[in-house]
Short mmCIF file of C-alpha atoms in Angstrom, two decimals:
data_model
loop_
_atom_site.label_atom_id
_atom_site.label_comp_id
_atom_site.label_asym_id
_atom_site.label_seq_id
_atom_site.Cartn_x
_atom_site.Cartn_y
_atom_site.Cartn_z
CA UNK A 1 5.06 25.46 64.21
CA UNK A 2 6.41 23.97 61.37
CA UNK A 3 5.85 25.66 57.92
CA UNK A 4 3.31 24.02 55.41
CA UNK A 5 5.73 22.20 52.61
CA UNK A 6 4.77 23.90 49.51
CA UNK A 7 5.69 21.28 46.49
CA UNK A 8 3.05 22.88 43.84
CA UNK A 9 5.51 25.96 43.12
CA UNK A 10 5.41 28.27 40.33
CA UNK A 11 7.67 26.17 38.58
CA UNK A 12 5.33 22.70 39.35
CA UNK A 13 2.84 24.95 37.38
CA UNK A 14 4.86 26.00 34.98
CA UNK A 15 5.17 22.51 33.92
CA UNK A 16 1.77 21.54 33.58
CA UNK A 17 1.19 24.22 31.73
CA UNK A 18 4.23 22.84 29.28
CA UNK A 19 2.89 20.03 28.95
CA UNK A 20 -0.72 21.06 28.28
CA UNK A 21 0.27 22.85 25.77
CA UNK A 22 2.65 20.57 24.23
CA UNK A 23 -0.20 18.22 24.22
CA UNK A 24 -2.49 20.97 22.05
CA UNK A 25 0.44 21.58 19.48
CA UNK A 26 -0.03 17.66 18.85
CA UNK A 27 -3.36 18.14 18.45
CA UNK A 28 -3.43 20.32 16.19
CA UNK A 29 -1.44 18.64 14.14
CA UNK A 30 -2.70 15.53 14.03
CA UNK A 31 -4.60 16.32 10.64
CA UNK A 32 -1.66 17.18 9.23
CA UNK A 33 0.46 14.38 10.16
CA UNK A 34 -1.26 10.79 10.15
CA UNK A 35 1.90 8.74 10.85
CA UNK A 36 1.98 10.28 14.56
CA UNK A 37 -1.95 9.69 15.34
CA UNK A 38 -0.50 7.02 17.21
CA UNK A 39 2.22 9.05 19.41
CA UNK A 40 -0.38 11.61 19.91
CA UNK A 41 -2.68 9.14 21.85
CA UNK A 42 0.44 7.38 23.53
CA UNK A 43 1.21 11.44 24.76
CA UNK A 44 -2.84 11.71 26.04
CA UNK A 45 -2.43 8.60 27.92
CA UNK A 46 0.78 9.49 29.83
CA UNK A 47 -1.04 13.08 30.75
CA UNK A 48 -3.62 10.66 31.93
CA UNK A 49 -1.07 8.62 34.14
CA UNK A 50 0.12 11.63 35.16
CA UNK A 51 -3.16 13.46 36.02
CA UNK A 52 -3.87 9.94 38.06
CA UNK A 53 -0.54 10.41 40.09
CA UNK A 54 -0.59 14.35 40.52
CA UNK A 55 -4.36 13.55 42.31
CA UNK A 56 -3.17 10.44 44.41
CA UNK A 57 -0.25 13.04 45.69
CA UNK A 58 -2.77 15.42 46.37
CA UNK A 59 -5.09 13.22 48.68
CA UNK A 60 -2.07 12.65 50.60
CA UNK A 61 -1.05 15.88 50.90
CA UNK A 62 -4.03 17.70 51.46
CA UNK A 63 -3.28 17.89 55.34
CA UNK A 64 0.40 19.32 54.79
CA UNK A 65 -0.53 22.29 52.86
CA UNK A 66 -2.58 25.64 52.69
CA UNK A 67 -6.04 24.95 52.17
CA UNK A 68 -6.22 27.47 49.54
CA UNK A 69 -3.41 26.71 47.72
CA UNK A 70 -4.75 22.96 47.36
CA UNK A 71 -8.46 23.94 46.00
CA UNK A 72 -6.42 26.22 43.13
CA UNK A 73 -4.16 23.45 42.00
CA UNK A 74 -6.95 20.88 42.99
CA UNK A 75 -9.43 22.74 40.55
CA UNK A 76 -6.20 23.15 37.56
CA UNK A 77 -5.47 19.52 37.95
CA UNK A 78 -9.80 19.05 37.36
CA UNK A 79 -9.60 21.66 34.55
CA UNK A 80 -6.23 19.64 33.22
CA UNK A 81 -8.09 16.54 33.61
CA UNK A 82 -11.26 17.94 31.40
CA UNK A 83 -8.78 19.15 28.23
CA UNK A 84 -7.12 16.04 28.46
CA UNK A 85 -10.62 14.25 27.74
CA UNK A 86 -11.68 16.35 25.61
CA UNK A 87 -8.73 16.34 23.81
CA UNK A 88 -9.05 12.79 23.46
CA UNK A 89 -12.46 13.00 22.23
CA UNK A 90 -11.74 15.48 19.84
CA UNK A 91 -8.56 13.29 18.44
CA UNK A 92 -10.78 10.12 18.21
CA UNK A 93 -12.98 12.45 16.24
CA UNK A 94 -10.40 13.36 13.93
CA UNK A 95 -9.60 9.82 13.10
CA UNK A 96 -12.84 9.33 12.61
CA UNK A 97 -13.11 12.03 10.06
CA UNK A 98 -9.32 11.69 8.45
CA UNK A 99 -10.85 8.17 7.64
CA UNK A 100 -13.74 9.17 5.49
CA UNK A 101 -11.46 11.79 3.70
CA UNK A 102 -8.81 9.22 3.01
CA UNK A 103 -11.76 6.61 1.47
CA UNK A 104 -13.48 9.82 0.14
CA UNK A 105 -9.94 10.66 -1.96
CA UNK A 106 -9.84 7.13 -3.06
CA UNK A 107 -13.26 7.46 -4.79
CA UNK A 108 -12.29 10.43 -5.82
CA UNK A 109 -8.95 8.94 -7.25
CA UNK A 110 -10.85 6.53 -9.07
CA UNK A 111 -13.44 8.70 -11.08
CA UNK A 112 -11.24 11.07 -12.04
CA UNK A 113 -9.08 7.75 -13.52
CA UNK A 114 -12.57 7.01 -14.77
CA UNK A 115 -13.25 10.61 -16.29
CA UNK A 116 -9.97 10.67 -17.84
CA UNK A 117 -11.04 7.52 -19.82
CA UNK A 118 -13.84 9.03 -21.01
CA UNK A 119 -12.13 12.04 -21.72
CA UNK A 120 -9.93 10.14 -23.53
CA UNK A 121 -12.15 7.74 -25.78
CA UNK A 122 -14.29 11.40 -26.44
CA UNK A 123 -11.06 12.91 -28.07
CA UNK A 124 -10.96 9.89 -30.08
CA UNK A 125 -14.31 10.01 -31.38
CA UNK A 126 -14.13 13.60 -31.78
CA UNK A 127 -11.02 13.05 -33.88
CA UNK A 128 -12.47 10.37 -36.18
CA UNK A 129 -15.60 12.64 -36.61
CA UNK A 130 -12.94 15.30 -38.05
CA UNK A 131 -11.62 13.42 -39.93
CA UNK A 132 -15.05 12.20 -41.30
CA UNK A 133 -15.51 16.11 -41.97
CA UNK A 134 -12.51 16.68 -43.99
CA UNK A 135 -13.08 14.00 -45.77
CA UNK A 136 -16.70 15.12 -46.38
CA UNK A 137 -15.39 18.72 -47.33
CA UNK A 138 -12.72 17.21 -50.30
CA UNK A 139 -15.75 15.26 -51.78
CA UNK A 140 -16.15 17.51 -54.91
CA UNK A 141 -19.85 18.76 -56.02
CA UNK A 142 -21.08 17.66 -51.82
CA UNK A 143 -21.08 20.81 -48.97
CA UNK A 144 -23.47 20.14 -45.92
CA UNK A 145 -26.65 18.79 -46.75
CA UNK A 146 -26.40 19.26 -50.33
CA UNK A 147 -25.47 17.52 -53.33
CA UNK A 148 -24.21 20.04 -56.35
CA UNK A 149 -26.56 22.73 -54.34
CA UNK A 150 -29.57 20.29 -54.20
CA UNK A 151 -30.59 19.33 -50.93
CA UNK A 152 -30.67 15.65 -50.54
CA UNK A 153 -29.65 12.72 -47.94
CA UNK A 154 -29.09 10.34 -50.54
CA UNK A 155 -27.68 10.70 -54.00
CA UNK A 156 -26.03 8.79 -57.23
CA UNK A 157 -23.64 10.55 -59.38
CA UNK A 158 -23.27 9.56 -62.77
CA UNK A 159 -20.54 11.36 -65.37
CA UNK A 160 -18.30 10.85 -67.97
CA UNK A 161 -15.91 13.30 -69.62
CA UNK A 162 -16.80 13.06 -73.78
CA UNK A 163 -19.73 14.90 -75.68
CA UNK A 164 -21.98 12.31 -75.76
CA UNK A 165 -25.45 11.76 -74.22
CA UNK A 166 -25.36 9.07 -71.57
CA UNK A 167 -28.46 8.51 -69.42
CA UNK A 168 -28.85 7.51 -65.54
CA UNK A 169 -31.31 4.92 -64.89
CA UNK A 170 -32.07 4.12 -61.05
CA UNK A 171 -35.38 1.06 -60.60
CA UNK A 172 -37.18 0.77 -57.37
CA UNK A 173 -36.65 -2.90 -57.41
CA UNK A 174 -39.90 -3.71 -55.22
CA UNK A 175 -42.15 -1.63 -57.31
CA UNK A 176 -40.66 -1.86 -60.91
CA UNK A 177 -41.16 1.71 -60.91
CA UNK A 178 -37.70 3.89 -62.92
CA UNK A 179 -36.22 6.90 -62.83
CA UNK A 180 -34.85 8.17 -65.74
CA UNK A 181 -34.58 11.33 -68.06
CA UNK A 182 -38.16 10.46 -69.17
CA UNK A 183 -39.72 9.82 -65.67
CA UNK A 184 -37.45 12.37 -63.68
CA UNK A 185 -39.69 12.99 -60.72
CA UNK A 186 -40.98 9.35 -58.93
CA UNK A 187 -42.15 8.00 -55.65
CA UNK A 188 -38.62 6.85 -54.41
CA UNK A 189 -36.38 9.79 -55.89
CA UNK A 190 -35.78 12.34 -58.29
CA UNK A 191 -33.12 12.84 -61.56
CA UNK A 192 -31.99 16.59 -61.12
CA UNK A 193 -31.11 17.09 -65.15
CA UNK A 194 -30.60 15.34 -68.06
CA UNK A 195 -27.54 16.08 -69.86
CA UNK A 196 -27.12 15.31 -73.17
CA UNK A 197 -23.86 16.74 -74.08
CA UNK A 198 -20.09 18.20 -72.97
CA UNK A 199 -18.65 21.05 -74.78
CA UNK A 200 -15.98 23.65 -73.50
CA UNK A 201 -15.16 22.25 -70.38
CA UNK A 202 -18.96 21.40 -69.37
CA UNK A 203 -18.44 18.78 -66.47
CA UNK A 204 -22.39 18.75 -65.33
CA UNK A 205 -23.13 14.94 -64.15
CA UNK A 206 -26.76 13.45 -64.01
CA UNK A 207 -27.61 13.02 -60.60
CA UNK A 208 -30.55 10.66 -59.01
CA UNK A 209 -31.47 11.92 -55.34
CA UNK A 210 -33.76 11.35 -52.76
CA UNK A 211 -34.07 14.21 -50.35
CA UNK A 212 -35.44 11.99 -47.54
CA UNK A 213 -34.02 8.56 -47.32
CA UNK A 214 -36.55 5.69 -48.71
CA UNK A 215 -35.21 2.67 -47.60
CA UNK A 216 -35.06 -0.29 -50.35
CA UNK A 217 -33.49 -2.05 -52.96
CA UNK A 218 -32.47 0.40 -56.54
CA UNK A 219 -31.10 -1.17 -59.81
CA UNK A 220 -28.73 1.68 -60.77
CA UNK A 221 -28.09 1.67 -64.71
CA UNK A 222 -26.44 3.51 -67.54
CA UNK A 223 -26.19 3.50 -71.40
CA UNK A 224 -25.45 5.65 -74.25
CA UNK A 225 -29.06 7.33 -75.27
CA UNK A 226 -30.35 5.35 -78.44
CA UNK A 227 -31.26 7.91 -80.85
CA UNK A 228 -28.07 9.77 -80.30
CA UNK A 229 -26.96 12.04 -83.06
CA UNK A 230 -23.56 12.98 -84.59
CA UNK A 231 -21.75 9.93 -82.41
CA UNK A 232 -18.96 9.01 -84.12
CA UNK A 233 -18.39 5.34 -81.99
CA UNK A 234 -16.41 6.72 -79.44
CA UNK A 235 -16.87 4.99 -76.44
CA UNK A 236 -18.22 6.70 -73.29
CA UNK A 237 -16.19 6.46 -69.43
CA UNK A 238 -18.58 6.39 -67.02
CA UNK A 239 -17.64 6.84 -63.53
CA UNK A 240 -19.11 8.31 -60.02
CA UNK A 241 -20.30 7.37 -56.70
CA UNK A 242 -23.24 7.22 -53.76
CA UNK A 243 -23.31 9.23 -51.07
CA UNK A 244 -25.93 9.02 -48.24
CA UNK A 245 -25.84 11.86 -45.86
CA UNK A 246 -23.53 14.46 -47.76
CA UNK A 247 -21.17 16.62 -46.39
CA UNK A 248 -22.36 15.66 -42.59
CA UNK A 249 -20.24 13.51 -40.25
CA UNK A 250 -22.34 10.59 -40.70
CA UNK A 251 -21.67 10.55 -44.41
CA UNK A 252 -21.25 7.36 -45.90
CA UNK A 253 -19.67 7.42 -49.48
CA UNK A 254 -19.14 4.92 -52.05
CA UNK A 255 -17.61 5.22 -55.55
CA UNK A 256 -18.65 2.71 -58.48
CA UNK A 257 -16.43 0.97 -61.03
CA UNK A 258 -15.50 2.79 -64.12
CA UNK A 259 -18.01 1.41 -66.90
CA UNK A 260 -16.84 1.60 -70.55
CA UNK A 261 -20.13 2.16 -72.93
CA UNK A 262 -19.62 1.63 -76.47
CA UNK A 263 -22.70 0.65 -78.14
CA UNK A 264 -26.22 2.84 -78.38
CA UNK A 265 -28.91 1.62 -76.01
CA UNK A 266 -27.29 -0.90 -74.68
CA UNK A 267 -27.74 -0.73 -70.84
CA UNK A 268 -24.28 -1.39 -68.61
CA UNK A 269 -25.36 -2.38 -64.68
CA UNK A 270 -23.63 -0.20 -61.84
CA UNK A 271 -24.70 -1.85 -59.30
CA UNK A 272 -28.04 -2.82 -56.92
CA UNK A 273 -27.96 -0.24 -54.37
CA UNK A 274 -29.45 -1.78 -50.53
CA UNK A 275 -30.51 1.43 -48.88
CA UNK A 276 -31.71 1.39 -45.15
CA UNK A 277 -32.36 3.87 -42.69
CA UNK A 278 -28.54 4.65 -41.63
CA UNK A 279 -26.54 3.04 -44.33
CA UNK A 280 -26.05 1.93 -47.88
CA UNK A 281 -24.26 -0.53 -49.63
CA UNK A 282 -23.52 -1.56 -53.56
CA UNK A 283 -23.95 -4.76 -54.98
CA UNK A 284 -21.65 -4.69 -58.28
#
């Protein structure tokens, strides 16, 4: 009797189990290494090949060999056959998924290019609104809020070096109605003091404020007061500034033209002053 030919040895086995597992180490790393997605599937189709030749073998040799030996390397060729699939499945799946990462990192590319925009125009803002703030803190007489320790949002400085009483005059143009050393407390605004003389290094200015902004149209005048006494005809330098919002990042500052006054009661115009909600300008 001749003896069975046994062609499935250990080392047949041995092989597919090589190969099985040569075909896992691709799989895992397929996410790891995109350019060979494509040698990976070439590999799972030559297992396949292979699978389909190892069972066309089999069906021919299934009379030449121990019945028992066939079923266990019939049922590892099956179980071969199943990882193969599923391996195939599971790569397809990971294509699938390395696809939505790869669009999901070029969103992700693109806000953070976006974000870094922003980021970029919010340093600049933040750096002009510094420098608005250092400005604000060199203004003399103006901290946060306050003009000279008043608290205002709007104010008109008026002064002038020599000891001689000059008066700030500031008209509501739409009502007629004036603020002045005689009417210091009105409708539109108030005049903090009226100072009538310098001496020994007095610098106190007249100041016209409004502690909440009253949009409109204000005549801003000066002159030397008429009944002055002990003026000997020297002339008066008038010079200043409005401020809207002092000593906060918004502020909004403009200084006047010096005025020369030389003559009692004679009234020298600043300026019209066009006040709205969020800005002011002069009108010289």
């Amino acid at each position: 009797m001749r003896k069975p030919l046994n062609i499935f040895g250990t080392s047949f086995l041995d092989l597919l189990s090589g190969a099985l597992a040569a075909v896992i180490i691709l799989f895992v790393i397929v996410p790891k290494m995109t350019a060979e997605q494509q040698n990976v599937l070439e590999q799972i189709e030559q297992m396949e090949v292979q699978m389909s030749q190892l069972t066309d073998i089999m069906q021919r040799l299934q009379n030449t060999i121990d019945r028992t030996l066939y079923e266990q390397i019939q049922q590892q060729i099956e179980q071969l056959q199943n990882t193969i699939a599923e391996l195939r499945h599971q790569t397809q799946v990971l294509q699938q998924r390395l696809a939505a990462a790869e669009s999901e990192n070029r969103q992700l590319r693109q806000q953070n290019g976006q974000l870094q925009q922003q980021l970029r125009e919010r340093e600049r803002q933040l750096s002009e609104l510094q420098q608005r703030l250092n400005n604000c803190e060199g203004t003399s007489g103006v901290t946060a809020g306050k003009i000279f320790g008043t608290n205002a949002e709007l104010g008109i400085i008026c002064s002038w070096p020599e000891n001689i009483d000059v008066d700030l005059y500031v008209r509501n143009s739409d009502t007629g109605e004036e603020c002045y050393y005689r009417n210091k407390d009105t409708r539109f605004g108030n005049l903090l003091e009226d100072v009538q003389s310098h001496a020994n290094g007095d610098d106190r200015y007249e100041l016209f404020y409004q502690k909440k902004i009253k949009p409109g149209r204000y005549l801003v005048r000066v002159n030397i007061y008429e009944k002055v006494r002990n003026w000997n005809g020297q002339p008066a330098h008038v010079s200043g500034y409005m401020v809207m919002h002092p000593g906060q990042y918004n502020q909004i500052k403009i200084p006047y033209r010096n005025i020369t006054l030389t003559q009692k009661g004679v009234f020298k115009t600043i300026g019209t002053l066009i006040v709205t909600e969020t800005n002011i300008t002069l009108q010289q």
